[in-house]
CSV table of C-alpha atoms in Angstrom, one decimal:
chain,number,residue,atom,x,y,z
A,1,MET,CA,104.5,91.7,114.4
A,2,SER,CA,107.7,90.2,113.0
A,3,THR,CA,109.2,89.5,109.6
A,4,GLY,CA,110.8,86.2,110.7
A,5,VAL,CA,110.2,83.1,108.7
A,6,LYS,CA,109.2,81.0,111.7
A,7,ARG,CA,106.2,81.5,113.9
A,8,HIS,CA,106.4,80.6,117.6
A,9,LEU,CA,102.9,79.8,119.0
A,10,SER,CA,101.7,78.4,122.3
A,11,ASN,CA,99.5,75.4,122.3
A,12,ALA,CA,96.4,77.5,122.8
A,13,SER,CA,97.3,80.0,120.1
A,14,THR,CA,98.2,77.1,117.8
A,15,LYS,CA,94.7,75.7,118.2
A,16,ARG,CA,93.2,79.2,117.6
A,17,GLN,CA,95.5,79.5,114.6
A,18,LYS,CA,94.1,76.3,113.1
A,19,ASN,CA,90.5,77.4,113.5
A,20,ASP,CA,91.4,80.8,111.9
A,21,THR,CA,93.2,78.9,109.1
A,22,LYS,CA,90.0,77.0,108.2
A,23,LYS,CA,88.1,80.3,107.9
A,24,ALA,CA,90.9,81.7,105.9
A,25,LYS,CA,90.8,78.9,103.4
A,26,ILE,CA,87.1,79.3,102.9
A,27,SER,CA,87.4,83.1,102.5
A,28,ILE,CA,90.3,82.8,100.0
A,29,ILE,CA,88.8,80.1,97.8
A,30,GLN,CA,85.0,80.7,97.9
A,31,GLY,CA,85.0,84.4,98.5
A,32,ASP,CA,87.6,85.4,95.9
A,33,THR,CA,86.2,88.5,94.1
A,34,GLN,CA,89.0,88.5,91.6
A,35,GLN,CA,87.3,85.8,89.5
A,36,LYS,CA,90.3,83.5,89.8
A,37,SER,CA,90.0,80.5,87.4
A,38,ARG,CA,90.1,77.3,89.5
A,39,THR,CA,89.8,75.3,86.3
A,40,PRO,CA,93.4,74.7,85.2
A,41,GLY,CA,94.4,76.3,81.9
A,42,LEU,CA,97.3,77.3,79.6
A,43,VAL,CA,99.4,80.5,79.7
A,44,LEU,CA,99.9,82.7,76.6
A,45,THR,CA,102.1,85.8,76.5
A,46,PHE,CA,102.8,88.7,74.2
A,47,GLY,CA,104.6,92.0,74.2
A,48,GLN,CA,108.3,92.6,75.0
A,49,GLY,CA,110.4,89.7,76.2
A,50,ASP,CA,114.0,91.0,76.2
A,51,VAL,CA,114.6,90.0,79.8
A,52,GLY,CA,112.5,86.7,79.7
A,53,GLN,CA,109.2,88.0,80.9
A,54,LEU,CA,107.4,86.1,78.1
A,55,GLY,CA,108.7,82.8,79.3
A,56,LEU,CA,109.4,81.7,75.7
A,57,GLY,CA,113.2,81.2,75.9
A,58,PRO,CA,116.2,83.4,75.2
A,59,ASP,CA,115.6,83.4,71.4
A,60,ILE,CA,112.3,85.2,71.5
A,61,GLN,CA,112.5,88.9,72.3
A,62,GLU,CA,109.1,90.0,71.2
A,63,ARG,CA,105.7,88.6,70.3
A,64,GLY,CA,102.9,90.6,68.7
A,65,ARG,CA,100.2,87.9,69.1
A,66,PRO,CA,99.4,85.6,72.0
A,67,THR,CA,102.0,82.7,72.2
A,68,LEU,CA,101.8,79.5,74.3
A,69,VAL,CA,104.3,79.1,77.1
A,70,LYS,CA,104.8,75.4,76.5
A,71,ALA,CA,106.6,74.8,79.8
A,72,LEU,CA,103.5,75.6,81.9
A,73,GLU,CA,100.3,73.5,82.3
A,74,ASN,CA,97.4,73.4,84.7
A,75,VAL,CA,97.8,77.0,85.7
A,76,VAL,CA,95.0,78.7,87.8
A,77,ASP,CA,96.4,82.2,88.5
A,78,ILE,CA,98.7,84.6,86.6
A,79,CYS,CA,100.3,87.9,87.4
A,80,ALA,CA,102.5,90.1,85.3
A,81,GLY,CA,105.0,92.3,87.1
A,82,GLY,CA,107.1,95.2,85.7
A,83,MET,CA,109.5,92.9,83.9
A,84,HIS,CA,108.7,89.4,85.2
A,85,THR,CA,105.8,87.0,85.4
A,86,VAL,CA,104.4,84.8,88.2
A,87,CYS,CA,102.1,81.8,87.7
A,88,LEU,CA,100.3,79.5,90.1
A,89,ASN,CA,99.3,75.9,89.1
A,90,LYS,CA,96.5,73.7,90.4
A,91,ASP,CA,98.8,72.0,92.9
A,92,GLY,CA,99.7,75.3,94.6
A,93,ASN,CA,103.1,75.6,93.1
A,94,VAL,CA,104.6,78.9,92.0
A,95,TYR,CA,106.6,79.5,88.8
A,96,THR,CA,108.4,82.7,87.8
A,97,PHE,CA,110.4,84.0,84.8
A,98,GLY,CA,111.8,87.3,83.6
A,99,CYS,CA,114.1,89.9,85.2
A,100,ASP,CA,115.7,89.0,88.5
A,101,ASP,CA,117.9,92.0,89.1
A,102,GLU,CA,116.2,92.8,92.4
A,103,GLY,CA,115.3,89.2,93.2
A,104,ALA,CA,111.7,89.2,91.8
A,105,LEU,CA,112.0,85.6,90.7
A,106,GLY,CA,112.5,84.2,94.2
A,107,ARG,CA,114.8,81.4,93.0
A,108,GLU,CA,118.2,80.6,91.6
A,109,ALA,CA,118.2,82.5,88.3
A,110,THR,CA,120.8,82.6,85.6
A,111,ASP,CA,120.8,84.4,82.2
A,112,GLU,CA,119.5,81.2,80.7
A,113,ASN,CA,116.9,79.8,83.1
A,114,SER,CA,115.3,83.2,83.8
A,115,PHE,CA,113.8,83.1,80.3
A,116,GLU,CA,111.7,80.1,81.1
A,117,PRO,CA,109.5,79.1,84.0
A,118,GLY,CA,111.2,77.9,87.2
A,119,GLN,CA,109.7,76.9,90.5
A,120,VAL,CA,109.8,79.0,93.6
A,121,VAL,CA,110.3,76.9,96.8
A,122,LEU,CA,107.6,77.8,99.4
A,123,PRO,CA,106.6,76.0,102.6
A,124,GLY,CA,103.1,75.2,101.7
A,125,SER,CA,100.3,75.3,99.1
A,126,VAL,CA,99.8,78.7,97.5
A,127,VAL,CA,96.3,80.1,96.6
A,128,GLN,CA,97.1,83.6,95.3
A,129,VAL,CA,100.1,85.3,93.7
A,130,THR,CA,100.9,89.0,93.0
A,131,ALA,CA,103.7,91.0,91.4
A,132,GLY,CA,104.9,94.6,91.3
A,133,ASP,CA,107.7,96.2,89.5
A,134,SER,CA,110.5,94.4,91.3
A,135,HIS,CA,108.8,92.2,93.9
A,136,SER,CA,106.5,89.2,94.1
A,137,ALA,CA,104.3,87.7,96.8
A,138,ALA,CA,102.4,84.6,97.5
A,139,LEU,CA,99.5,83.8,99.9
A,140,LEU,CA,99.4,80.3,101.3
A,141,GLU,CA,96.2,78.4,102.0
A,142,ASP,CA,96.9,78.7,105.8
A,143,GLY,CA,96.9,82.5,105.6
A,144,ARG,CA,100.7,83.0,105.6
A,145,VAL,CA,102.3,85.6,103.3
A,146,PHE,CA,105.7,85.2,101.7
A,147,ALA,CA,107.3,87.9,99.5
A,148,TRP,CA,110.6,88.4,97.7
A,149,GLY,CA,112.4,91.0,95.6
A,150,SER,CA,112.6,94.7,96.4
A,151,PHE,CA,110.5,97.8,96.6
A,152,ARG,CA,111.7,101.1,95.0
A,153,ASP,CA,111.1,104.8,95.6
A,154,SER,CA,112.3,108.0,94.0
A,155,HIS,CA,115.8,107.3,95.5
A,156,GLY,CA,116.1,103.9,94.0
A,157,ALA,CA,115.9,100.4,95.5
A,158,MET,CA,114.5,100.3,99.0
A,159,GLY,CA,114.9,96.6,99.7
A,160,LEU,CA,112.0,94.4,100.8
A,161,THR,CA,113.0,94.4,104.5
A,162,ALA,CA,115.4,96.4,106.6
A,163,GLN,CA,118.1,93.9,105.5
A,164,GLY,CA,117.7,94.8,101.8
A,165,LYS,CA,116.4,92.9,98.9
A,166,GLU,CA,115.3,89.3,99.4
A,167,LYS,CA,116.3,86.8,96.7
A,168,ARG,CA,114.3,84.1,98.3
A,169,PRO,CA,110.8,84.1,99.9
A,170,ILE,CA,110.5,85.6,103.4
A,171,GLN,CA,107.5,85.6,105.6
A,172,LEU,CA,105.7,88.8,106.3
A,173,LEU,CA,103.1,89.6,109.0
A,174,SER,CA,103.8,86.3,110.7
A,175,ASP,CA,101.3,86.8,113.6
A,176,LYS,CA,98.2,87.3,111.4
A,177,VAL,CA,96.0,85.2,109.1
A,178,VAL,CA,95.8,86.9,105.7
A,179,THR,CA,92.9,86.2,103.3
A,180,LYS,CA,94.0,88.3,100.3
A,181,ILE,CA,97.1,90.2,99.1
A,182,ALA,CA,97.5,93.0,96.5
A,183,SER,CA,100.6,94.4,94.9
A,184,GLY,CA,101.1,97.9,93.5
A,185,ALA,CA,104.2,98.9,91.6
A,186,ASP,CA,106.2,99.2,94.8
A,187,HIS,CA,103.8,98.4,97.7
A,188,LEU,CA,102.1,95.4,99.1
A,189,VAL,CA,98.7,95.3,100.9
A,190,MET,CA,97.4,92.5,103.1
A,191,LEU,CA,93.8,91.9,104.2
A,192,THR,CA,93.5,89.9,107.4
A,193,ASN,CA,90.7,87.5,108.5
A,194,ASP,CA,89.6,90.1,111.0
A,195,GLY,CA,89.0,92.7,108.3
A,196,GLN,CA,92.1,94.8,108.9
A,197,LEU,CA,94.5,96.2,106.3
A,198,TYR,CA,98.3,96.1,106.6
A,199,THR,CA,100.7,97.7,104.1
A,200,CYS,CA,104.4,98.0,103.4
A,201,GLY,CA,106.7,99.5,100.7
A,202,CYS,CA,106.9,102.9,99.1
A,203,ALA,CA,104.7,105.6,100.7
A,204,GLU,CA,105.6,108.6,98.5
A,205,GLN,CA,102.3,108.8,96.7
A,206,GLY,CA,100.2,107.9,99.8
A,207,GLN,CA,99.6,104.3,98.8
A,208,LEU,CA,100.3,102.8,102.2
A,209,GLY,CA,97.4,104.7,103.8
A,210,ARG,CA,99.2,104.8,107.2
A,211,VAL,CA,102.1,107.1,106.6
A,212,SER,CA,101.6,110.9,106.5
A,213,ASP,CA,103.2,113.1,103.8
A,214,ARG,CA,105.7,114.2,106.4
A,215,PHE,CA,107.1,110.7,106.9
A,216,ALA,CA,106.6,109.2,103.5
A,217,SER,CA,110.3,109.6,102.5
A,218,ARG,CA,113.0,107.2,103.6
A,219,GLU,CA,114.9,110.3,104.7
A,220,SER,CA,112.4,111.3,107.3
A,221,ARG,CA,113.3,110.8,111.0
A,222,GLN,CA,111.2,107.6,111.0
A,223,GLY,CA,113.5,106.1,108.4
A,224,LEU,CA,113.2,103.1,106.1
A,225,SER,CA,112.1,100.4,108.5
A,226,HIS,CA,108.9,102.2,109.3
A,227,LEU,CA,107.9,101.8,105.6
A,228,LEU,CA,109.2,98.3,105.0
A,229,LEU,CA,107.8,96.7,108.2
A,230,PRO,CA,104.1,95.8,107.6
A,231,GLY,CA,101.9,98.1,109.6
A,232,ARG,CA,98.2,98.3,110.2
A,233,ILE,CA,96.2,101.2,108.8
A,234,LEU,CA,94.6,102.9,111.9
A,235,PHE,CA,91.3,104.7,112.1
A,236,ASN,CA,89.5,106.6,114.8
A,237,LYS,CA,88.4,104.2,117.4
A,238,ARG,CA,84.8,105.2,117.1
A,239,PHE,CA,84.8,103.7,113.6
A,240,LYS,CA,84.7,99.9,113.6
A,241,TYR,CA,85.6,99.4,110.0
A,242,HIS,CA,85.7,95.8,108.7
A,243,PHE,CA,87.2,95.5,105.2
A,244,VAL,CA,86.2,92.6,102.9
A,245,ASP,CA,88.3,93.1,99.8
A,246,VAL,CA,91.3,95.0,98.6
A,247,TRP,CA,93.0,95.9,95.3
A,248,ALA,CA,96.2,97.8,94.3
A,249,THR,CA,97.0,99.8,91.2
A,250,SER,CA,100.4,101.1,90.4
A,251,TYR,CA,100.4,103.9,93.0
A,252,CYS,CA,97.0,103.5,94.6
A,253,THR,CA,95.1,101.3,97.0
A,254,PHE,CA,91.3,100.6,97.0
A,255,ALA,CA,89.6,98.7,99.9
A,256,LYS,CA,86.0,97.6,100.2
A,257,GLU,CA,84.5,98.1,103.6
A,258,LYS,CA,81.6,96.0,104.7
A,259,THR,CA,79.0,98.8,104.8
A,260,LYS,CA,80.7,102.1,103.8
A,261,GLY,CA,81.8,101.2,100.3
A,262,ILE,CA,85.1,101.8,98.6
A,263,PHE,CA,88.0,103.5,100.4
A,264,ALA,CA,90.8,104.9,98.3
A,265,PHE,CA,94.3,106.3,98.9
A,266,GLY,CA,97.4,107.1,96.9
A,267,LEU,CA,98.2,109.0,93.7
A,268,ASN,CA,95.4,111.2,92.5
A,269,ASN,CA,96.9,113.6,90.0
A,270,TYR,CA,94.5,112.6,87.3
A,271,ASN,CA,91.6,111.8,89.7
A,272,GLN,CA,92.4,108.1,89.4
A,273,LEU,CA,91.1,107.7,93.0
A,274,GLY,CA,87.8,109.3,92.0
A,275,LEU,CA,88.6,112.3,94.3
A,276,LEU,CA,88.3,115.7,92.8
A,277,ASN,CA,91.2,117.5,94.5
A,278,GLU,CA,93.9,116.0,92.4
A,279,LYS,CA,96.3,115.7,95.4
A,280,PRO,CA,97.9,112.6,96.8
A,281,GLN,CA,95.7,111.0,99.5
A,282,PHE,CA,97.7,109.7,102.4
A,283,HIS,CA,94.9,108.3,104.5
A,284,PRO,CA,91.9,106.2,103.4
A,285,VAL,CA,88.7,108.1,102.5
A,286,VAL,CA,85.5,107.0,100.9
A,287,SER,CA,85.6,107.5,97.1
A,288,LYS,CA,82.0,108.4,96.4
A,289,THR,CA,82.3,107.8,92.6
A,290,PHE,CA,82.0,104.1,93.5
A,291,ASP,CA,78.3,103.8,93.9
A,292,LEU,CA,77.5,102.2,97.2
A,293,SER,CA,74.5,100.4,95.6
A,294,LYS,CA,76.8,98.6,93.1
A,295,ASN,CA,78.7,95.4,93.9
A,296,TRP,CA,82.3,96.1,92.9
A,297,LYS,CA,84.0,92.9,91.9
A,298,LYS,CA,87.5,94.1,91.0
A,299,ILE,CA,89.5,97.4,90.7
A,300,THR,CA,92.7,97.7,88.8
A,301,GLY,CA,94.8,100.5,87.4
A,302,GLY,CA,97.9,101.7,85.6
A,303,GLN,CA,100.0,104.8,86.3
A,304,HIS,CA,97.2,107.4,85.8
A,305,HIS,CA,94.0,105.5,85.2
A,306,THR,CA,91.7,103.0,87.0
A,307,LEU,CA,89.3,100.3,85.8
A,308,ALA,CA,86.4,98.9,87.8
A,309,LEU,CA,84.4,95.8,87.2
A,310,GLU,CA,80.9,95.5,88.5
A,311,GLU,CA,79.3,92.2,89.6
A,312,ASN,CA,77.0,92.4,86.6
A,313,GLY,CA,80.0,92.4,84.2
A,314,LYS,CA,80.0,96.2,83.4
A,315,VAL,CA,83.4,97.9,83.1
A,316,TYR,CA,84.0,101.5,84.2
A,317,VAL,CA,87.0,103.8,83.8
A,318,LEU,CA,88.5,106.7,85.6
A,319,GLY,CA,91.5,109.0,85.1
A,320,ARG,CA,93.8,110.1,82.2
A,321,LYS,CA,92.7,109.8,78.6
A,322,GLU,CA,96.0,109.9,76.7
A,323,TYR,CA,96.9,107.1,74.3
A,324,GLY,CA,93.3,105.7,74.5
A,325,ARG,CA,93.7,104.0,77.8
A,326,LEU,CA,90.2,104.8,78.9
A,327,GLY,CA,88.5,103.2,75.9
A,328,LEU,CA,86.1,106.0,75.5
A,329,GLY,CA,87.0,107.1,72.0
A,330,LYS,CA,89.4,109.5,70.4
A,331,ASP,CA,87.6,112.7,71.4
A,332,CYS,CA,87.0,111.9,75.1
A,333,GLY,CA,88.4,114.0,77.9
A,334,ASP,CA,89.9,112.8,81.2
A,335,ALA,CA,87.3,110.9,83.3
A,336,LYS,CA,87.0,112.5,86.8
A,337,GLU,CA,84.3,110.1,87.8
A,338,LEU,CA,83.6,106.5,86.9
A,339,THR,CA,82.4,106.2,83.3
A,340,LEU,CA,80.9,103.2,81.7
A,341,VAL,CA,82.9,101.9,78.7
A,342,PRO,CA,80.2,102.0,75.9
A,343,THR,CA,81.8,99.5,73.6
A,344,LEU,CA,81.6,96.8,76.3
A,345,SER,CA,78.1,97.8,77.6
A,346,SER,CA,76.5,94.8,75.9
A,347,GLU,CA,79.1,92.4,77.2
A,348,GLU,CA,79.3,90.6,80.5
A,349,CYS,CA,83.0,90.8,81.6
A,350,ILE,CA,84.6,88.5,84.2
A,351,ASP,CA,88.1,90.0,84.4
A,352,ILE,CA,90.0,93.3,83.8
A,353,ALA,CA,93.6,94.4,83.9
A,354,CYS,CA,95.8,97.5,83.3
A,355,GLY,CA,99.4,98.2,82.4
A,356,SER,CA,100.8,101.7,82.7
A,357,SER,CA,98.9,103.0,79.7
A,358,VAL,CA,96.9,100.0,78.5
A,359,SER,CA,93.7,98.3,79.5
A,360,PHE,CA,92.1,94.9,79.0
A,361,ALA,CA,88.8,93.2,79.7
A,362,VAL,CA,87.7,89.5,79.4
A,363,THR,CA,84.1,88.5,78.6
A,364,LYS,CA,82.2,85.6,79.9
A,365,THR,CA,82.3,84.1,76.4
A,366,GLY,CA,86.1,84.0,76.5
A,367,VAL,CA,87.0,87.0,74.4
A,368,CYS,CA,89.8,89.4,75.5
A,369,TYR,CA,89.5,93.1,74.5
A,370,ALA,CA,92.5,95.5,74.6
A,371,TRP,CA,92.9,99.2,74.2
A,372,GLY,CA,95.4,102.0,74.9
A,373,MET,CA,99.0,102.6,73.9
A,374,GLY,CA,100.0,100.5,71.0
A,375,SER,CA,103.7,100.3,71.4
A,376,ASN,CA,105.7,97.3,72.7
A,377,CYS,CA,103.1,94.9,71.1
A,378,GLN,CA,101.4,94.8,74.5
A,379,LEU,CA,97.9,95.0,73.1
A,380,GLY,CA,98.4,91.7,71.1
A,381,MET,CA,97.5,93.3,67.8
A,382,GLY,CA,100.4,91.9,65.8
A,383,ASP,CA,102.6,94.4,63.9
A,384,ASP,CA,100.2,97.3,64.4
A,385,ASP,CA,101.6,99.7,66.9
A,386,SER,CA,98.8,102.3,66.6
A,387,ASP,CA,97.1,103.5,69.8
A,388,ILE,CA,93.6,101.9,70.2
A,389,PHE,CA,90.9,104.2,71.5
A,390,GLU,CA,88.1,101.7,72.0
A,391,PRO,CA,88.2,98.1,73.1
A,392,SER,CA,89.3,95.8,70.3
A,393,LYS,CA,89.3,92.0,70.2
A,394,ILE,CA,92.7,90.2,70.6
A,395,GLN,CA,93.0,87.5,67.9
A,396,GLY,CA,95.6,85.0,66.9
A,397,LYS,CA,96.2,81.5,65.6
A,398,GLN,CA,97.1,80.2,69.1
A,399,LEU,CA,93.8,81.6,70.5
A,400,GLU,CA,91.7,79.5,68.1
A,401,GLY,CA,89.5,77.0,69.9
A,402,LYS,CA,90.3,78.6,73.3
A,403,ASN,CA,88.5,80.9,75.7
A,404,VAL,CA,90.4,83.5,77.7
A,405,HIS,CA,89.6,83.4,81.4
A,406,LEU,CA,92.1,85.8,83.0
A,407,VAL,CA,94.4,88.6,81.9
A,408,SER,CA,97.3,90.4,83.6
A,409,ALA,CA,99.4,93.3,82.2
A,410,GLY,CA,103.0,94.1,83.1
A,411,GLY,CA,105.4,96.9,82.2
A,412,GLN,CA,105.7,96.0,78.6
A,413,HIS,CA,104.1,92.5,78.3
A,414,THR,CA,100.7,90.8,78.8
A,415,VAL,CA,99.8,87.4,80.1
A,416,ILE,CA,96.5,85.6,79.5
A,417,LEU,CA,95.1,82.3,80.9
A,418,VAL,CA,93.1,80.2,78.4
A,419,GLN,CA,91.0,77.0,78.4
A,420,PRO,CA,89.7,75.0,75.5
A,421,SER,CA,86.4,76.2,74.1
A,422,ILE,CA,83.4,74.0,75.0
A,423,PRO,CA,81.5,73.0,71.8
A,424,ASN,CA,77.9,74.1,71.5
A,425,GLY,CA,75.6,71.7,73.3
A,426,SER,CA,78.4,70.1,75.3
A,427,LEU,CA,78.4,70.0,79.1
């Protein structure tokens, strides 16, 4: 396993790599359980934009309602990081905007051009993008992973590799074909085409799933490189686990195993893993609150809560109640097991997202619901900064005649992908 940009393969392994790549393409595009919109759309943003994360130029510091990012067209994937945004267009090109202090934009950024979308140069067509607090990552159609920026822990910036932060994309896990990636606030998870999980970044809350509490700090005798170099999560040899999907929340990781259900690890101080002990979980265990009979389509989460989307469009919540982030009403308690969101029970949802203390859901009919902490305009409710305790529709002039297809929430801003509404009776 190496972090070099180039891969050196023999003729035989090159042939094998090409065969694996074909499989990877099929898995990424056809088997994508995140409901990525492959029909190109437009990007709208709202919330705080003081460092350019809205992509609306240096003169716009805040937006209370969804506002069109005019510089972007034909976008198929979006991801909001802590204070930056990453977008992918139909041609496989990546665009970033926002804070570049730790290199999260992956391109030449100035005070002026960081407030508007700029292209990241990558050596191939991209099929998925992710973003954390200070890092970004891209999965190429051939199964290669590139990342840039930096991870952080309780001591400050960790760097992305042993050399420090990376201002430009660098390849990770160069000897594997990856089919999906997931970013937490400060960790990255990679699912390979043979069903294995690799992780790197901060391990302090257990989110890497391969580093014990004893060695989770950079000051342990295993040092920083053990955390930053992608490593495989190992299980007892008698268990032949094959993972088919993976998701990351701020400080947690969830992985779907072919027959055993949902494995979880990371921060659990508000039972956001669905485990009752309220202690960090440093190695993957099955979270039994995720019913094995249900087909879990997507799992996402903020600092202390988790959202889960079932294949049938039902939305469930787990974790801390404060500020209304669970959407269960003003008088609810913390949710120690997955709980259906009643306001959305009659809706079929196709996407969900979380910020630190906010939550979102998108319905099949193109409506985006928001709930949680009302500060920072992140809920898209205009000048109203009240906390919202049950899902409420996001409305706005620039949403008229458009359907929302995807949503992503960052530190203090939100990004949505929209497409024109189809008139009744049209095909």
